[in-house]
Coordinates of C-alpha atoms and ligand atoms in Angstrom, one line a residue:
M1 CA 43.7 -35.2 53.7
K2 CA 40.6 -35.8 55.8
I3 CA 37.3 -34.3 56.7
Y4 CA 36.3 -34.0 60.4
E5 CA 32.5 -34.3 60.4
F6 CA 29.4 -35.8 62.5
A7 CA 27.8 -37.5 59.9
A8 CA 24.3 -37.3 61.0
N9 CA 24.4 -33.4 60.9
P10 CA 23.1 -31.2 57.9
S11 CA 26.4 -29.3 57.5
S12 CA 28.5 -32.6 57.1
R13 CA 25.7 -33.9 55.1
R14 CA 26.0 -31.3 52.7
V15 CA 29.7 -31.9 52.1
G16 CA 28.9 -35.7 51.8
I17 CA 26.3 -35.0 49.1
F18 CA 28.6 -32.7 47.2
L19 CA 31.4 -35.2 47.2
K20 CA 29.2 -37.9 46.3
E21 CA 27.8 -35.8 43.2
L22 CA 31.4 -35.1 42.2
G23 CA 32.5 -38.7 42.4
V24 CA 35.2 -37.9 45.1
E25 CA 36.3 -39.9 48.2
V26 CA 37.9 -38.4 51.2
D27 CA 39.0 -39.9 54.7
R28 CA 36.5 -39.0 57.3
V29 CA 36.9 -38.6 61.1
Q30 CA 34.0 -38.7 63.1
L31 CA 33.4 -36.2 65.9
N32 CA 30.5 -36.5 68.1
V33 CA 29.7 -32.6 68.4
R34 CA 26.6 -33.5 70.5
E35 CA 28.8 -34.8 73.2
G36 CA 31.1 -31.9 72.5
A37 CA 34.1 -33.8 70.8
N38 CA 34.9 -30.6 68.9
L39 CA 35.3 -28.4 72.2
N40 CA 38.9 -29.4 72.9
A41 CA 41.9 -27.0 72.7
E42 CA 43.4 -28.9 69.8
Y43 CA 40.3 -28.8 67.5
Q44 CA 39.3 -25.1 68.4
E45 CA 42.8 -24.3 67.5
K46 CA 42.6 -25.7 64.0
S47 CA 39.1 -24.8 63.4
V48 CA 38.3 -21.0 63.0
N49 CA 34.5 -21.6 63.7
G50 CA 35.1 -24.6 66.1
K51 CA 32.5 -26.6 64.3
V52 CA 32.1 -29.5 61.9
P53 CA 32.6 -29.9 58.9
M54 CA 36.4 -29.3 58.7
L55 CA 38.9 -30.2 56.0
E56 CA 42.5 -30.7 57.0
L57 CA 45.1 -31.2 54.2
D58 CA 48.3 -33.0 54.4
D59 CA 50.3 -29.8 55.0
G60 CA 48.0 -28.8 57.8
T61 CA 46.0 -26.3 56.4
C62 CA 42.5 -26.3 57.8
I63 CA 39.3 -25.0 55.8
S64 CA 36.0 -24.7 57.9
E65 CA 32.6 -23.7 56.3
T66 CA 30.7 -26.1 54.4
I67 CA 30.8 -24.1 51.3
A68 CA 34.3 -23.3 51.4
I69 CA 35.0 -27.1 51.4
C70 CA 32.8 -27.7 48.5
R71 CA 34.5 -24.9 46.6
F72 CA 37.9 -26.5 47.3
F73 CA 36.9 -29.9 45.8
A74 CA 35.1 -28.5 43.0
E75 CA 38.1 -26.2 42.1
K76 CA 40.8 -29.1 42.7
H77 CA 38.9 -31.8 40.6
N78 CA 38.1 -29.3 37.9
D79 CA 34.4 -29.6 38.0
T80 CA 32.8 -26.5 39.3
S81 CA 29.5 -27.3 37.7
L82 CA 27.5 -27.6 40.8
F83 CA 28.2 -23.6 41.4
G84 CA 27.1 -23.1 37.7
T85 CA 28.7 -22.7 34.5
T86 CA 27.8 -19.4 32.7
P87 CA 28.1 -16.1 34.4
E88 CA 24.5 -15.9 34.6
E89 CA 24.2 -19.3 36.1
K90 CA 27.1 -18.8 38.6
G91 CA 25.4 -15.6 39.7
L92 CA 21.9 -17.4 40.1
V93 CA 23.4 -20.2 42.0
E94 CA 25.4 -17.8 44.2
M95 CA 22.2 -15.8 45.0
W96 CA 20.1 -18.9 45.6
Q97 CA 22.8 -20.6 47.5
R98 CA 22.9 -17.5 50.1
I99 CA 19.4 -17.1 50.3
V100 CA 18.6 -20.8 51.2
E101 CA 21.5 -20.9 53.5
F102 CA 20.7 -17.8 55.3
D103 CA 17.0 -17.4 55.4
G104 CA 16.3 -20.8 55.4
L105 CA 19.1 -23.3 56.9
Y106 CA 20.6 -20.8 59.2
A107 CA 17.4 -19.5 60.5
G108 CA 16.3 -23.1 61.2
F109 CA 19.6 -23.8 63.0
Q110 CA 19.1 -20.7 65.1
A111 CA 15.3 -22.0 65.8
F112 CA 16.5 -25.4 66.8
R113 CA 19.5 -24.4 69.0
N114 CA 17.7 -21.8 70.8
L115 CA 14.4 -23.7 71.5
S116 CA 15.9 -26.9 72.2
G117 CA 18.9 -26.0 74.2
V118 CA 20.8 -28.7 72.6
Y119 CA 24.2 -26.6 72.8
S120 CA 23.5 -24.7 76.1
D121 CA 26.7 -26.1 77.4
R122 CA 28.6 -23.9 74.9
E123 CA 26.2 -21.2 74.0
R124 CA 23.6 -18.7 75.6
C125 CA 20.2 -19.8 74.5
V126 CA 17.5 -17.2 73.8
P127 CA 14.1 -18.7 73.4
A128 CA 12.4 -15.6 72.0
W129 CA 15.2 -15.7 69.3
G130 CA 14.5 -19.3 68.6
E131 CA 10.7 -18.6 68.1
E132 CA 11.5 -15.6 65.9
S133 CA 13.9 -17.9 63.8
K134 CA 11.0 -20.5 63.5
R135 CA 8.8 -18.0 62.1
R136 CA 11.4 -16.8 59.9
V137 CA 11.6 -20.3 58.6
E138 CA 7.9 -20.7 58.3
E139 CA 7.8 -17.4 56.0
F140 CA 10.8 -18.2 53.8
L141 CA 9.1 -21.7 52.8
P142 CA 6.4 -20.1 50.6
K143 CA 9.4 -18.4 48.8
L144 CA 11.1 -21.6 48.2
D145 CA 7.8 -23.0 46.9
K146 CA 7.1 -20.2 44.4
Q147 CA 10.6 -20.3 42.9
L148 CA 10.3 -24.3 42.6
S149 CA 6.9 -23.9 40.8
R150 CA 8.6 -22.2 38.0
N151 CA 12.1 -24.1 38.0
D152 CA 13.1 -27.5 38.2
Y153 CA 15.9 -26.9 40.7
V154 CA 16.4 -24.1 43.1
A155 CA 18.7 -22.0 40.9
G156 CA 17.0 -22.7 37.6
D157 CA 17.0 -25.9 35.3
K158 CA 20.2 -27.7 36.8
L159 CA 21.0 -29.2 40.0
S160 CA 23.3 -26.9 42.1
V161 CA 25.0 -26.7 45.5
A162 CA 21.6 -24.6 46.3
D163 CA 19.6 -27.9 45.9
I164 CA 22.0 -29.5 48.4
T165 CA 21.4 -26.7 50.9
G166 CA 18.0 -26.8 50.4
F167 CA 17.4 -30.5 50.7
L168 CA 19.2 -30.6 54.2
F169 CA 17.1 -27.4 55.3
V170 CA 13.7 -29.1 54.1
G171 CA 14.3 -32.6 55.1
V172 CA 16.3 -32.3 58.5
V173 CA 15.8 -28.9 59.7
C174 CA 12.2 -28.4 58.9
E175 CA 10.7 -31.8 59.0
K176 CA 12.7 -33.4 61.7
A177 CA 14.3 -30.9 64.0
L178 CA 11.4 -28.5 63.9
E179 CA 8.6 -30.5 63.0
I180 CA 7.3 -28.0 60.4
K181 CA 5.4 -29.9 57.8
A182 CA 7.0 -28.3 54.7
L183 CA 6.6 -31.2 52.3
E184 CA 2.8 -31.8 53.1
A185 CA 2.1 -28.1 53.0
Y186 CA 4.1 -27.3 49.7
P187 CA 3.4 -29.5 46.7
H188 CA 6.2 -27.8 44.6
I189 CA 8.7 -28.4 47.4
Q190 CA 7.4 -32.0 47.9
A191 CA 8.0 -32.8 44.1
W192 CA 11.5 -31.3 43.8
Y193 CA 12.3 -33.1 47.2
D194 CA 11.1 -36.5 45.9
K195 CA 13.2 -35.7 42.6
L196 CA 16.4 -35.2 44.7
S197 CA 15.7 -38.3 46.8
Q198 CA 16.0 -40.5 43.9
R199 CA 19.3 -39.3 43.2
A200 CA 22.1 -41.7 44.5
A201 CA 24.1 -39.0 46.3
F202 CA 21.1 -37.7 48.2
Q203 CA 20.2 -41.4 49.7
Ligands
GSH301 N1 28.5 -22.3 58.9 C1 29.0 -23.6 59.3 C2 28.1 -24.3 60.4 C3 28.6 -25.5 60.7 C4 27.7 -26.0 61.9 O1 26.7 -25.4 62.3 N2 28.0 -27.3 62.5 C5 27.4 -27.8 63.5 C6 26.7 -29.2 63.2 S1 25.5 -29.2 61.8 C7 28.3 -28.1 64.6 O2 29.5 -28.2 64.5 N3 27.6 -28.0 65.8 C8 28.6 -28.0 67.1 C9 28.7 -26.8 68.0 O3 28.2 -25.8 67.4 O4 29.5 -26.9 68.9 C10 29.3 -24.4 58.0 O5 28.4 -24.2 57.2 O6 30.0 -25.2 57.9

């Protein structure tokens, strides 16, 4: 089995952190998606969304989508704790994972892709959508800060997959790609981010 990834990119890093927290090692194949290494017919045939990360199993089954890959390994290794343990925890983790991914990370992806034109060789870029998406990111940050003012982690008092999504959203998408100073502006996000940064898997 192997994972196709572009190690520097947030989606690949989400899987990487998840696997480190789980203590699982998997072979990796680097695809430089910025240079279009994912665009050839062979990869596009294997991958439903055409992107990285993608997990290819030994029987040829291919699983795309970050959370689907994380779910596969959690189930395979009988440790689904990062998705919550009790029914209540599972519901809250699922809710926050989706909120941070849709309202934070993906809005940030849309902002970066449409404003920078980094993938203009493969998609139509709409700068106005980029601007709107960036505003949505800015509007989401106080909600995340409020949640972290009341909880140690995004979905409550335990580390979960929602923290991994949030960590890449804040550190890579906000701070680096969009130059939004989330850490400076939001003390609870800053404290949570510092705490996660100290974990070996997040370094
Ligand atoms: N929903 C997908 C998003 C994956 C994604 O956006 N991957 C980016 C890198 S972070 C990519 O492959 N970009 C290359 C492209 O769009 O052609 C997931 O969660 O896995």
